PDB file of C-alpha atoms in Angstrom:
ATOM      1  CA  MET A 146       2.728  -9.233 -62.534  1.00  0.00           C
ATOM      2  CA  SER A 147       1.093  -5.819 -62.308  1.00  0.00           C
ATOM      3  CA  CYS A 148      -2.411  -5.325 -60.950  1.00  0.00           C
ATOM      4  CA  PRO A 149      -5.024  -5.549 -63.754  1.00  0.00           C
ATOM      5  CA  LEU A 150      -7.072  -2.817 -62.093  1.00  0.00           C
ATOM      6  CA  CYS A 151      -4.411  -0.130 -61.652  1.00  0.00           C
ATOM      7  CA  HIS A 152      -1.658  -1.562 -63.906  1.00  0.00           C
ATOM      8  CA  GLY A 153       0.916  -1.092 -61.185  1.00  0.00           C
ATOM      9  CA  THR A 154       0.235   2.607 -60.572  1.00  0.00           C
ATOM     10  CA  GLY A 155      -1.498   2.106 -57.224  1.00  0.00           C
ATOM     11  CA  TRP A 156      -4.417   4.282 -58.368  1.00  0.00           C
ATOM     12  CA  ARG A 157      -7.812   3.309 -59.763  1.00  0.00           C
ATOM     13  CA  SER A 158     -10.060   5.590 -61.770  1.00  0.00           C
ATOM     14  CA  HIS A 159     -13.770   5.966 -61.132  1.00  0.00           C
ATOM     15  CA  VAL A 160     -16.450   7.969 -62.870  1.00  0.00           C
ATOM     16  CA  VAL A 161     -18.568   9.946 -60.414  1.00  0.00           C
ATOM     17  CA  ASP A 162     -21.357  12.189 -61.764  1.00  0.00           C
ATOM     18  CA  GLY A 163     -19.724  12.133 -65.147  1.00  0.00           C
ATOM     19  CA  ALA A 164     -16.301  13.159 -63.813  1.00  0.00           C
ATOM     20  CA  GLU A 165     -13.248  10.927 -63.493  1.00  0.00           C
ATOM     21  CA  ARG A 166     -11.990  10.431 -59.958  1.00  0.00           C
ATOM     22  CA  PHE A 167      -9.012   8.492 -58.614  1.00  0.00           C
ATOM     23  CA  SER A 168      -8.578   6.470 -55.434  1.00  0.00           C
ATOM     24  CA  ARG A 169      -5.977   4.139 -54.033  1.00  0.00           C
ATOM     25  CA  CYS A 170      -6.164   0.604 -55.377  1.00  0.00           C
ATOM     26  CA  ASP A 171      -6.602  -2.336 -53.005  1.00  0.00           C
ATOM     27  CA  CYS A 172      -3.264  -3.768 -54.159  1.00  0.00           C
ATOM     28  CA  TRP A 173      -1.515  -0.636 -52.889  1.00  0.00           C
ATOM     29  CA  ARG A 174      -3.198  -0.944 -49.491  1.00  0.00           C
ATOM     30  CA  GLN A 175      -2.249  -4.618 -49.254  1.00  0.00           C
ATOM     31  CA  ALA A 176       1.370  -3.877 -50.148  1.00  0.00           C
ATOM     32  CA  LEU A 177       1.461  -1.089 -47.558  1.00  0.00           C
ATOM     33  CA  ALA A 178       0.082  -3.440 -44.891  1.00  0.00           C
ATOM     34  CA  ARG A 179       2.722  -6.070 -45.742  1.00  0.00           C
ATOM     35  CA  ASP A 180       5.497  -3.490 -45.444  1.00  0.00           C
ATOM     36  CA  LEU A 181       4.173  -2.155 -42.144  1.00  0.00           C
ATOM     37  CA  LEU A 182       3.861  -5.660 -40.712  1.00  0.00           C
ATOM     38  CA  ALA A 183       7.424  -6.432 -41.785  1.00  0.00           C
ATOM     39  CA  ASP A 184       8.611  -3.285 -39.994  1.00  0.00           C
ATOM     40  CA  ALA A 185       6.638  -4.007 -36.811  1.00  0.00           C
ATOM     41  CA  ARG A 186       9.302  -6.386 -35.420  1.00  0.00           C
ATOM     42  CA  ILE A 187       6.774  -9.082 -34.534  1.00  0.00           C
ATOM     43  CA  PRO A 188       8.801 -12.212 -33.606  1.00  0.00           C
ATOM     44  CA  ALA A 189       8.496 -15.184 -35.967  1.00  0.00           C
ATOM     45  CA  ARG A 190       6.706 -17.242 -33.290  1.00  0.00           C
ATOM     46  CA  TYR A 191       3.885 -14.691 -33.123  1.00  0.00           C
ATOM     47  CA  ARG A 192       3.565 -13.532 -36.735  1.00  0.00           C
ATOM     48  CA  LYS A 193       0.391 -15.535 -37.347  1.00  0.00           C
ATOM     49  CA  CYS A 194      -1.248 -14.461 -34.101  1.00  0.00           C
ATOM     50  CA  ASP A 195      -4.566 -12.681 -34.425  1.00  0.00           C
ATOM     51  CA  PHE A 196      -7.921 -12.656 -32.685  1.00  0.00           C
ATOM     52  CA  GLY A 197      -9.104 -15.555 -34.850  1.00  0.00           C
ATOM     53  CA  THR A 198      -6.297 -17.893 -33.787  1.00  0.00           C
ATOM     54  CA  LEU A 199      -6.555 -17.134 -30.062  1.00  0.00           C
ATOM     55  CA  VAL A 200      -8.132 -20.144 -28.332  1.00  0.00           C
ATOM     56  CA  THR A 201     -10.622 -18.932 -25.747  1.00  0.00           C
ATOM     57  CA  TYR A 202     -12.747 -20.805 -23.221  1.00  0.00           C
ATOM     58  CA  PRO A 203     -15.248 -19.917 -20.470  1.00  0.00           C
ATOM     59  CA  ASN A 204     -13.116 -17.591 -18.355  1.00  0.00           C
ATOM     60  CA  GLU A 205     -14.854 -14.356 -17.458  1.00  0.00           C
ATOM     61  CA  ALA A 206     -11.737 -12.273 -16.832  1.00  0.00           C
ATOM     62  CA  MET A 207     -10.053 -13.495 -20.020  1.00  0.00           C
ATOM     63  CA  SER A 208     -13.226 -12.891 -22.055  1.00  0.00           C
ATOM     64  CA  ARG A 209     -13.286  -9.329 -20.755  1.00  0.00           C
ATOM     65  CA  ALA A 210      -9.628  -8.814 -21.722  1.00  0.00           C
ATOM     66  CA  VAL A 211     -10.278 -10.137 -25.239  1.00  0.00           C
ATOM     67  CA  ARG A 212     -13.409  -8.016 -25.608  1.00  0.00           C
ATOM     68  CA  LYS A 213     -11.655  -4.852 -24.433  1.00  0.00           C
ATOM     69  CA  SER A 214      -8.654  -5.550 -26.687  1.00  0.00           C
ATOM     70  CA  ARG A 215     -10.886  -6.028 -29.729  1.00  0.00           C
ATOM     71  CA  ALA A 216     -12.712  -2.799 -29.005  1.00  0.00           C
ATOM     72  CA  PHE A 217      -9.397  -0.989 -28.587  1.00  0.00           C
ATOM     73  CA  SER A 218      -8.124  -2.181 -31.986  1.00  0.00           C
ATOM     74  CA  ASP A 219     -11.474  -1.434 -33.665  1.00  0.00           C
ATOM     75  CA  ASP A 220     -11.565   2.123 -32.299  1.00  0.00           C
ATOM     76  CA  PHE A 221      -7.874   2.881 -32.809  1.00  0.00           C
ATOM     77  CA  PRO A 222      -6.587   5.561 -33.187  1.00  0.00           C
ATOM     78  CA  VAL A 223      -9.571   7.194 -31.466  1.00  0.00           C
ATOM     79  CA  VAL A 224      -8.782   5.775 -28.008  1.00  0.00           C
ATOM     80  CA  ASP A 225      -8.211   7.490 -24.683  1.00  0.00           C
ATOM     81  CA  LYS A 226      -6.034   4.910 -22.967  1.00  0.00           C
ATOM     82  CA  GLY A 227      -3.664   2.073 -23.710  1.00  0.00           C
ATOM     83  CA  ILE A 228      -3.894  -1.445 -22.259  1.00  0.00           C
ATOM     84  CA  LEU A 229      -1.890  -3.357 -19.659  1.00  0.00           C
ATOM     85  CA  LEU A 230      -2.453  -7.135 -19.778  1.00  0.00           C
ATOM     86  CA  ILE A 231      -1.488  -8.771 -16.473  1.00  0.00           C
ATOM     87  CA  GLY A 232      -1.296 -12.455 -15.614  1.00  0.00           C
ATOM     88  CA  PRO A 233       0.984 -15.469 -15.146  1.00  0.00           C
ATOM     89  CA  PRO A 234       3.122 -16.807 -18.024  1.00  0.00           C
ATOM     90  CA  GLY A 235       1.582 -18.843 -20.829  1.00  0.00           C
ATOM     91  CA  ILE A 236      -2.019 -17.602 -20.733  1.00  0.00           C
ATOM     92  CA  GLY A 237      -1.966 -15.810 -24.098  1.00  0.00           C
ATOM     93  CA  LYS A 238      -1.078 -12.228 -23.148  1.00  0.00           C
ATOM     94  CA  THR A 239       1.507 -11.820 -25.914  1.00  0.00           C
ATOM     95  CA  HIS A 240      -0.854 -13.447 -28.447  1.00  0.00           C
ATOM     96  CA  LEU A 241      -3.542 -10.966 -27.474  1.00  0.00           C
ATOM     97  CA  ALA A 242      -1.185  -7.964 -27.590  1.00  0.00           C
ATOM     98  CA  VAL A 243       0.118  -8.970 -31.037  1.00  0.00           C
ATOM     99  CA  SER A 244      -3.477  -9.457 -32.227  1.00  0.00           C
ATOM    100  CA  VAL A 245      -4.154  -5.830 -31.337  1.00  0.00           C
ATOM    101  CA  LEU A 246      -0.952  -4.723 -33.051  1.00  0.00           C
ATOM    102  CA  ARG A 247      -1.751  -6.622 -36.265  1.00  0.00           C
ATOM    103  CA  ALA A 248      -5.277  -5.223 -36.425  1.00  0.00           C
ATOM    104  CA  VAL A 249      -3.948  -1.678 -36.055  1.00  0.00           C
ATOM    105  CA  VAL A 250      -1.155  -2.129 -38.608  1.00  0.00           C
ATOM    106  CA  LEU A 251      -3.604  -3.553 -41.145  1.00  0.00           C
ATOM    107  CA  LYS A 252      -5.387  -0.206 -40.990  1.00  0.00           C
ATOM    108  CA  GLY A 253      -2.252   1.357 -42.469  1.00  0.00           C
ATOM    109  CA  LEU A 254      -0.863   2.676 -39.179  1.00  0.00           C
ATOM    110  CA  ARG A 255       2.655   2.199 -37.878  1.00  0.00           C
ATOM    111  CA  GLY A 256       3.030  -0.273 -35.032  1.00  0.00           C
ATOM    112  CA  LEU A 257       6.054  -1.677 -33.233  1.00  0.00           C
ATOM    113  CA  TYR A 258       6.634  -4.688 -30.977  1.00  0.00           C
ATOM    114  CA  TYR A 259       9.442  -4.924 -28.447  1.00  0.00           C
ATOM    115  CA  ASP A 260      10.179  -7.313 -25.633  1.00  0.00           C
ATOM    116  CA  THR A 261      11.142  -4.955 -22.823  1.00  0.00           C
ATOM    117  CA  ARG A 262      14.455  -6.725 -22.159  1.00  0.00           C
ATOM    118  CA  SER A 263      15.373  -6.633 -25.862  1.00  0.00           C
ATOM    119  CA  LEU A 264      14.609  -2.926 -26.022  1.00  0.00           C
ATOM    120  CA  LEU A 265      16.826  -2.192 -23.040  1.00  0.00           C
ATOM    121  CA  TRP A 266      19.551  -4.416 -24.482  1.00  0.00           C
ATOM    122  CA  ASP A 267      19.427  -2.501 -27.771  1.00  0.00           C
ATOM    123  CA  LEU A 268      19.668   0.782 -25.894  1.00  0.00           C
ATOM    124  CA  ARG A 269      22.631  -0.456 -23.870  1.00  0.00           C
ATOM    125  CA  SER A 270      24.403  -1.517 -27.067  1.00  0.00           C
ATOM    126  CA  THR A 271      24.389   2.084 -28.273  1.00  0.00           C
ATOM    127  CA  TYR A 272      27.038   2.835 -25.660  1.00  0.00           C
ATOM    128  CA  ASP A 273      29.422   0.627 -27.670  1.00  0.00           C
ATOM    129  CA  PRO A 274      31.129   2.724 -30.389  1.00  0.00           C
ATOM    130  CA  VAL A 275      31.787  -0.445 -32.398  1.00  0.00           C
ATOM    131  CA  THR A 276      28.062  -0.717 -33.240  1.00  0.00           C
ATOM    132  CA  ARG A 277      28.145   2.782 -34.751  1.00  0.00           C
ATOM    133  CA  SER A 278      24.561   3.357 -33.726  1.00  0.00           C
ATOM    134  CA  SER A 279      23.111   5.965 -31.449  1.00  0.00           C
ATOM    135  CA  GLU A 280      20.477   5.857 -28.740  1.00  0.00           C
ATOM    136  CA  ALA A 281      18.276   8.029 -30.952  1.00  0.00           C
ATOM    137  CA  ASP A 282      18.311   5.353 -33.676  1.00  0.00           C
ATOM    138  CA  VAL A 283      16.602   2.977 -31.268  1.00  0.00           C
ATOM    139  CA  LEU A 284      14.386   5.439 -29.418  1.00  0.00           C
ATOM    140  CA  GLN A 285      12.984   7.367 -32.391  1.00  0.00           C
ATOM    141  CA  PRO A 286      10.795   4.560 -33.804  1.00  0.00           C
ATOM    142  CA  VAL A 287       9.785   3.533 -30.268  1.00  0.00           C
ATOM    143  CA  MET A 288       8.676   7.063 -29.426  1.00  0.00           C
ATOM    144  CA  SER A 289       6.949   7.786 -32.752  1.00  0.00           C
ATOM    145  CA  ALA A 290       5.084   4.527 -33.524  1.00  0.00           C
ATOM    146  CA  ASP A 291       1.319   4.982 -33.674  1.00  0.00           C
ATOM    147  CA  LEU A 292       1.040   1.927 -31.414  1.00  0.00           C
ATOM    148  CA  LEU A 293       3.804   0.368 -29.329  1.00  0.00           C
ATOM    149  CA  VAL A 294       3.601  -3.079 -27.729  1.00  0.00           C
ATOM    150  CA  LEU A 295       6.010  -3.545 -24.804  1.00  0.00           C
ATOM    151  CA  ASP A 296       6.006  -7.195 -23.798  1.00  0.00           C
ATOM    152  CA  ASP A 297       7.027  -8.600 -20.397  1.00  0.00           C
ATOM    153  CA  LEU A 298       7.157  -5.349 -18.471  1.00  0.00           C
ATOM    154  CA  GLY A 299       9.017  -5.716 -15.177  1.00  0.00           C
ATOM    155  CA  ALA A 300      11.167  -8.644 -16.299  1.00  0.00           C
ATOM    156  CA  GLU A 301      14.327  -6.523 -16.203  1.00  0.00           C
ATOM    157  CA  ARG A 302      15.974  -5.947 -12.822  1.00  0.00           C
ATOM    158  CA  LEU A 303      15.118  -2.421 -11.757  1.00  0.00           C
ATOM    159  CA  THR A 304      18.129  -0.101 -11.639  1.00  0.00           C
ATOM    160  CA  ASP A 305      18.268   3.682 -11.754  1.00  0.00           C
ATOM    161  CA  TRP A 306      19.121   3.533 -15.472  1.00  0.00           C
ATOM    162  CA  VAL A 307      16.275   1.111 -16.273  1.00  0.00           C
ATOM    163  CA  GLU A 308      13.780   3.183 -14.311  1.00  0.00           C
ATOM    164  CA  GLU A 309      14.811   6.462 -15.949  1.00  0.00           C
ATOM    165  CA  THR A 310      14.890   4.945 -19.446  1.00  0.00           C
ATOM    166  CA  MET A 311      11.482   3.295 -19.180  1.00  0.00           C
ATOM    167  CA  HIS A 312       9.949   6.412 -17.666  1.00  0.00           C
ATOM    168  CA  LEU A 313      11.340   8.517 -20.526  1.00  0.00           C
ATOM    169  CA  ILE A 314       9.767   6.195 -23.123  1.00  0.00           C
ATOM    170  CA  VAL A 315       6.417   5.852 -21.405  1.00  0.00           C
ATOM    171  CA  ASN A 316       6.121   9.500 -20.410  1.00  0.00           C
ATOM    172  CA  THR A 317       7.048  10.750 -23.882  1.00  0.00           C
ATOM    173  CA  ARG A 318       4.424   8.545 -25.533  1.00  0.00           C
ATOM    174  CA  TYR A 319       1.872   9.621 -22.941  1.00  0.00           C
ATOM    175  CA  ASN A 320       2.544  13.320 -23.565  1.00  0.00           C
ATOM    176  CA  GLU A 321       2.357  12.806 -27.337  1.00  0.00           C
ATOM    177  CA  ARG A 322      -0.950  10.891 -26.980  1.00  0.00           C
ATOM    178  CA  ARG A 323       0.470   7.751 -28.560  1.00  0.00           C
ATOM    179  CA  PRO A 324      -1.126   4.688 -26.926  1.00  0.00           C
ATOM    180  CA  THR A 325       0.896   1.729 -25.685  1.00  0.00           C
ATOM    181  CA  VAL A 326      -0.043  -1.898 -24.994  1.00  0.00           C
ATOM    182  CA  PHE A 327       1.927  -3.598 -22.207  1.00  0.00           C
ATOM    183  CA  THR A 328       2.025  -7.146 -20.874  1.00  0.00           C
ATOM    184  CA  SER A 329       3.384  -8.167 -17.488  1.00  0.00           C
ATOM    185  CA  ASN A 330       3.631 -11.311 -15.369  1.00  0.00           C
ATOM    186  CA  TYR A 331       3.553  -9.311 -12.147  1.00  0.00           C
ATOM    187  CA  LYS A 332       0.315  -8.692 -10.266  1.00  0.00           C
ATOM    188  CA  ASP A 333      -0.882  -5.230  -9.390  1.00  0.00           C
ATOM    189  CA  VAL A 334      -1.209  -5.516  -5.606  1.00  0.00           C
ATOM    190  CA  SER A 335      -1.388  -2.815  -2.955  1.00  0.00           C
ATOM    191  CA  ASP A 336       1.380  -4.227  -0.725  1.00  0.00           C
ATOM    192  CA  ASP A 337       4.321  -1.869  -1.286  1.00  0.00           C
ATOM    193  CA  GLU A 338       6.736  -4.366   0.305  1.00  0.00           C
ATOM    194  CA  ASP A 339       5.782  -7.218  -2.030  1.00  0.00           C
ATOM    195  CA  LEU A 340       8.878  -7.716  -4.190  1.00  0.00           C
ATOM    196  CA  ASP A 341       6.802  -9.648  -6.733  1.00  0.00           C
ATOM    197  CA  SER A 342       4.333  -6.822  -7.294  1.00  0.00           C
ATOM    198  CA  LEU A 343       4.143  -4.748 -10.451  1.00  0.00           C
ATOM    199  CA  LYS A 344       4.872  -1.609  -8.450  1.00  0.00           C
ATOM    200  CA  ALA A 345       8.102  -3.053  -7.040  1.00  0.00           C
ATOM    201  CA  ARG A 346       9.216  -4.312 -10.455  1.00  0.00           C
ATOM    202  CA  VAL A 347       8.690  -1.049 -12.370  1.00  0.00           C
ATOM    203  CA  GLY A 348       9.053   1.569  -9.622  1.00  0.00           C
ATOM    204  CA  PHE A 349       6.492   3.798  -7.933  1.00  0.00           C
ATOM    205  CA  ARG A 350       6.727   6.647 -10.442  1.00  0.00           C
ATOM    206  CA  MET A 351       6.295   4.375 -13.471  1.00  0.00           C
ATOM    207  CA  HIS A 352       3.425   2.550 -11.799  1.00  0.00           C
ATOM    208  CA  SER A 353       1.593   5.811 -11.200  1.00  0.00           C
ATOM    209  CA  ARG A 354       1.959   6.791 -14.849  1.00  0.00           C
ATOM    210  CA  LEU A 355       0.751   3.383 -16.022  1.00  0.00           C
ATOM    211  CA  ARG A 356      -2.343   3.753 -13.870  1.00  0.00           C
ATOM    212  CA  GLU A 357      -3.077   7.040 -15.582  1.00  0.00           C
ATOM    213  CA  MET A 358      -2.452   5.982 -19.173  1.00  0.00           C
ATOM    214  CA  CYS A 359      -3.668   2.364 -19.333  1.00  0.00           C
ATOM    215  CA  GLU A 360      -6.647   0.194 -18.561  1.00  0.00           C
ATOM    216  CA  PHE A 361      -5.452  -2.703 -16.421  1.00  0.00           C
ATOM    217  CA  LEU A 362      -6.811  -6.060 -17.630  1.00  0.00           C
ATOM    218  CA  GLU A 363      -5.785  -8.861 -15.286  1.00  0.00           C
ATOM    219  CA  TYR A 364      -6.677 -12.504 -15.723  1.00  0.00           C
ATOM    220  CA  GLU A 365      -5.401 -16.005 -14.958  1.00  0.00           C
ATOM    221  CA  GLY A 366      -5.727 -19.385 -16.596  1.00  0.00           C
ATOM    222  CA  PRO A 367      -3.939 -22.618 -17.488  1.00  0.00           C
ATOM    223  CA  ASP A 368      -0.524 -22.339 -19.103  1.00  0.00           C
ATOM    224  CA  TYR A 369      -0.825 -23.145 -22.817  1.00  0.00           C
ATOM    225  CA  ARG A 370       2.760 -24.427 -22.709  1.00  0.00           C
ATOM    226  CA  ASP A 371       1.899 -27.153 -20.202  1.00  0.00           C
ATOM    227  CA  PHE A 372       0.250 -29.231 -22.926  1.00  0.00           C
ATOM    228  CA  GLU A 373       2.127 -31.555 -25.274  1.00  0.00           C
ATOM    229  CA  HIS A 374      -0.034 -30.425 -28.216  1.00  0.00           C
ATOM    230  CA  PRO A 375      -1.818 -27.103 -28.750  1.00  0.00           C
ATOM    231  CA  PRO A 376      -4.895 -27.318 -26.502  1.00  0.00           C
ATOM    232  CA  ASP A 377      -8.417 -26.735 -27.752  1.00  0.00           C
ATOM    233  CA  ALA A 378     -11.151 -24.860 -25.912  1.00  0.00           C
ATOM    234  CA  ASP A 379     -12.479 -27.985 -24.152  1.00  0.00           C
ATOM    235  CA  ILE A 380      -9.064 -28.943 -22.775  1.00  0.00           C
ATOM    236  CA  LEU A 381      -8.456 -25.411 -21.542  1.00  0.00           C
ATOM    237  CA  ARG A 382     -11.916 -25.217 -20.005  1.00  0.00           C
ATOM    238  CA  HIS A 383     -11.323 -28.447 -18.090  1.00  0.00           C
ATOM    239  CA  ALA A 384      -7.890 -27.292 -16.913  1.00  0.00           C
ATOM    240  CA  TRP A 385      -9.351 -23.963 -15.828  1.00  0.00           C
ATOM    241  CA  GLN A 386     -12.119 -25.656 -13.901  1.00  0.00           C
ATOM    242  CA  GLU A 387      -9.496 -27.726 -12.105  1.00  0.00           C
ATOM    243  CA  ARG A 388      -7.764 -24.453 -11.258  1.00  0.00           C
ATOM    244  CA  ARG A 389      -4.383 -25.626 -12.536  1.00  0.00           C
ATOM    245  CA  ARG A 390      -2.744 -22.256 -12.256  1.00  0.00           C
ATOM    246  CA  LYS A 391       0.941 -21.787 -12.804  1.00  0.00           C
ATOM    247  CA  ARG A 392       2.273 -18.976 -10.628  1.00  0.00           C
ATOM    248  CA  LEU A 393       5.523 -17.063 -10.692  1.00  0.00           C
ATOM    249  CA  PRO A 394       8.215 -18.374  -8.340  1.00  0.00           C
ATOM    250  CA  ARG A 395       8.384 -16.210  -5.244  1.00  0.00           C
ATOM    251  CA  ARG A 396      11.559 -14.363  -4.433  1.00  0.00           C
ATOM    252  CA  THR A 397      11.744 -16.268  -1.160  1.00  0.00           C
ATOM    253  CA  ALA A 398      15.338 -15.490  -0.314  1.00  0.00           C
ATOM    254  CA  ALA A 399      14.854 -11.727  -0.573  1.00  0.00           C
ATOM    255  CA  ARG A 400      11.522 -11.874   1.223  1.00  0.00           C
ATOM    256  CA  ALA A 401      12.965 -13.983   4.047  1.00  0.00           C
ATOM    257  CA  ALA A 402      15.864 -11.558   4.448  1.00  0.00           C
ATOM    258  CA  VAL A 403      13.477  -8.619   4.749  1.00  0.00           C
ATOM    259  CA  ARG A 404      11.233 -10.351   7.251  1.00  0.00           C
ATOM    260  CA  ALA A 405      14.148 -11.638   9.323  1.00  0.00           C
ATOM    261  CA  ALA A 406      15.831  -8.258   9.473  1.00  0.00           C
ATOM    262  CA  GLU A 407      15.392  -6.071  12.554  1.00  0.00           C
ATOM    263  CA  GLY A 408      16.615  -2.676  11.294  1.00  0.00           C
ATOM    264  CA  GLN A 409      16.924  -0.853   7.956  1.00  0.00           C
ATOM    265  CA  LEU A 410      17.847  -3.124   5.085  1.00  0.00           C
ATOM    266  CA  GLU A 411      18.671  -1.794   1.607  1.00  0.00           C
ATOM    267  CA  LEU A 412      16.803  -3.512  -1.184  1.00  0.00           C
ATOM    268  CA  GLY A 413      17.944  -3.678  -4.785  1.00  0.00           C
ATOM    269  CA  TRP A 414      15.519  -1.107  -6.165  1.00  0.00           C
ATOM    270  CA  PRO A 415      15.066   2.658  -5.753  1.00  0.00           C
ATOM    271  CA  GLY A 416      12.988   3.586  -2.749  1.00  0.00           C
ATOM    272  CA  GLY A 417      13.177   0.011  -1.444  1.00  0.00           C
ATOM    273  CA  VAL A 418      14.282   0.435   2.143  1.00  0.00           C
ATOM    274  CA  ALA A 419      12.653  -1.796   4.730  1.00  0.00           C
ATOM    275  CA  ASP A 420      12.402  -0.217   8.172  1.00  0.00           C
ATOM    276  CA  ARG A 421      14.052  -3.027  10.130  1.00  0.00           C
ATOM    277  CA  SER A 422      17.472  -3.486  11.752  1.00  0.00           C
ATOM    278  CA  VAL A 423      20.175  -6.120  11.335  1.00  0.00           C
ATOM    279  CA  GLY A 424      22.068  -6.693  14.539  1.00  0.00           C
ATOM    280  CA  GLY A 425      21.512  -3.063  15.485  1.00  0.00           C
ATOM    281  CA  ARG A 426      23.281  -1.878  12.286  1.00  0.00           C
ATOM    282  CA  ARG A 427      22.153  -0.754   8.851  1.00  0.00           C
ATOM    283  CA  GLY A 428      22.687  -3.821   6.657  1.00  0.00           C
ATOM    284  CA  ARG A 429      23.701  -3.672   3.012  1.00  0.00           C
TER     285      ARG A 429
END
């Protein structure tokens, strides 16, 4: 059924100072928003996420992250920096990032969501001639989206290829002044030997660029997934007051090996060489 106001043309006429003028009809804007949302790759689990459905509770750091994220989406595209949401799993980082993405897309701008591991998997698949796709097919929309959400940054094991690929994406968007929203489970700590730090997980060069292009918003809280039923604000407030915080498992084996070593020990990431010896030899 065509729109009774524009009769399916997408344009409405108005009389201004005795002259007929035309403007886009609301039905056209709504259809555009639906198409853009469909193209944004938001996973089915998160498609109904917005600021209104995010359950908040008295948590100063979380309230600040929500406030800053709202302001970012309200001001977009006139923003200077992107956002990096940092915290343990299950505290609503992806919900918040998707809320920003939805708000921006509903303005008629192009947004794109990717889990970092899925993006890298898609890029790896382009090396397979059977898929008949090219790396450019994957990278072009990632590079050109008005807003990109990269979820779970640092989850992929850091290799030379991962580091170079992620730096290419992030640096290109930075140079083109296209903001990016990231989420990560890894804390931003100053200890360069902490294998669970954001810097160790993404590499020193990438970390430096993130510091330049994003506002870091770090918070903690109870894991929403710990509850049998979706928790309300009172339940979350009580859990937060009890400080039931779910932390990432430590990479104890790797850490113990580094601390036990007595010479230089190669770690599994670029630049990761601990200045200790193993039996007087360089261990690998």
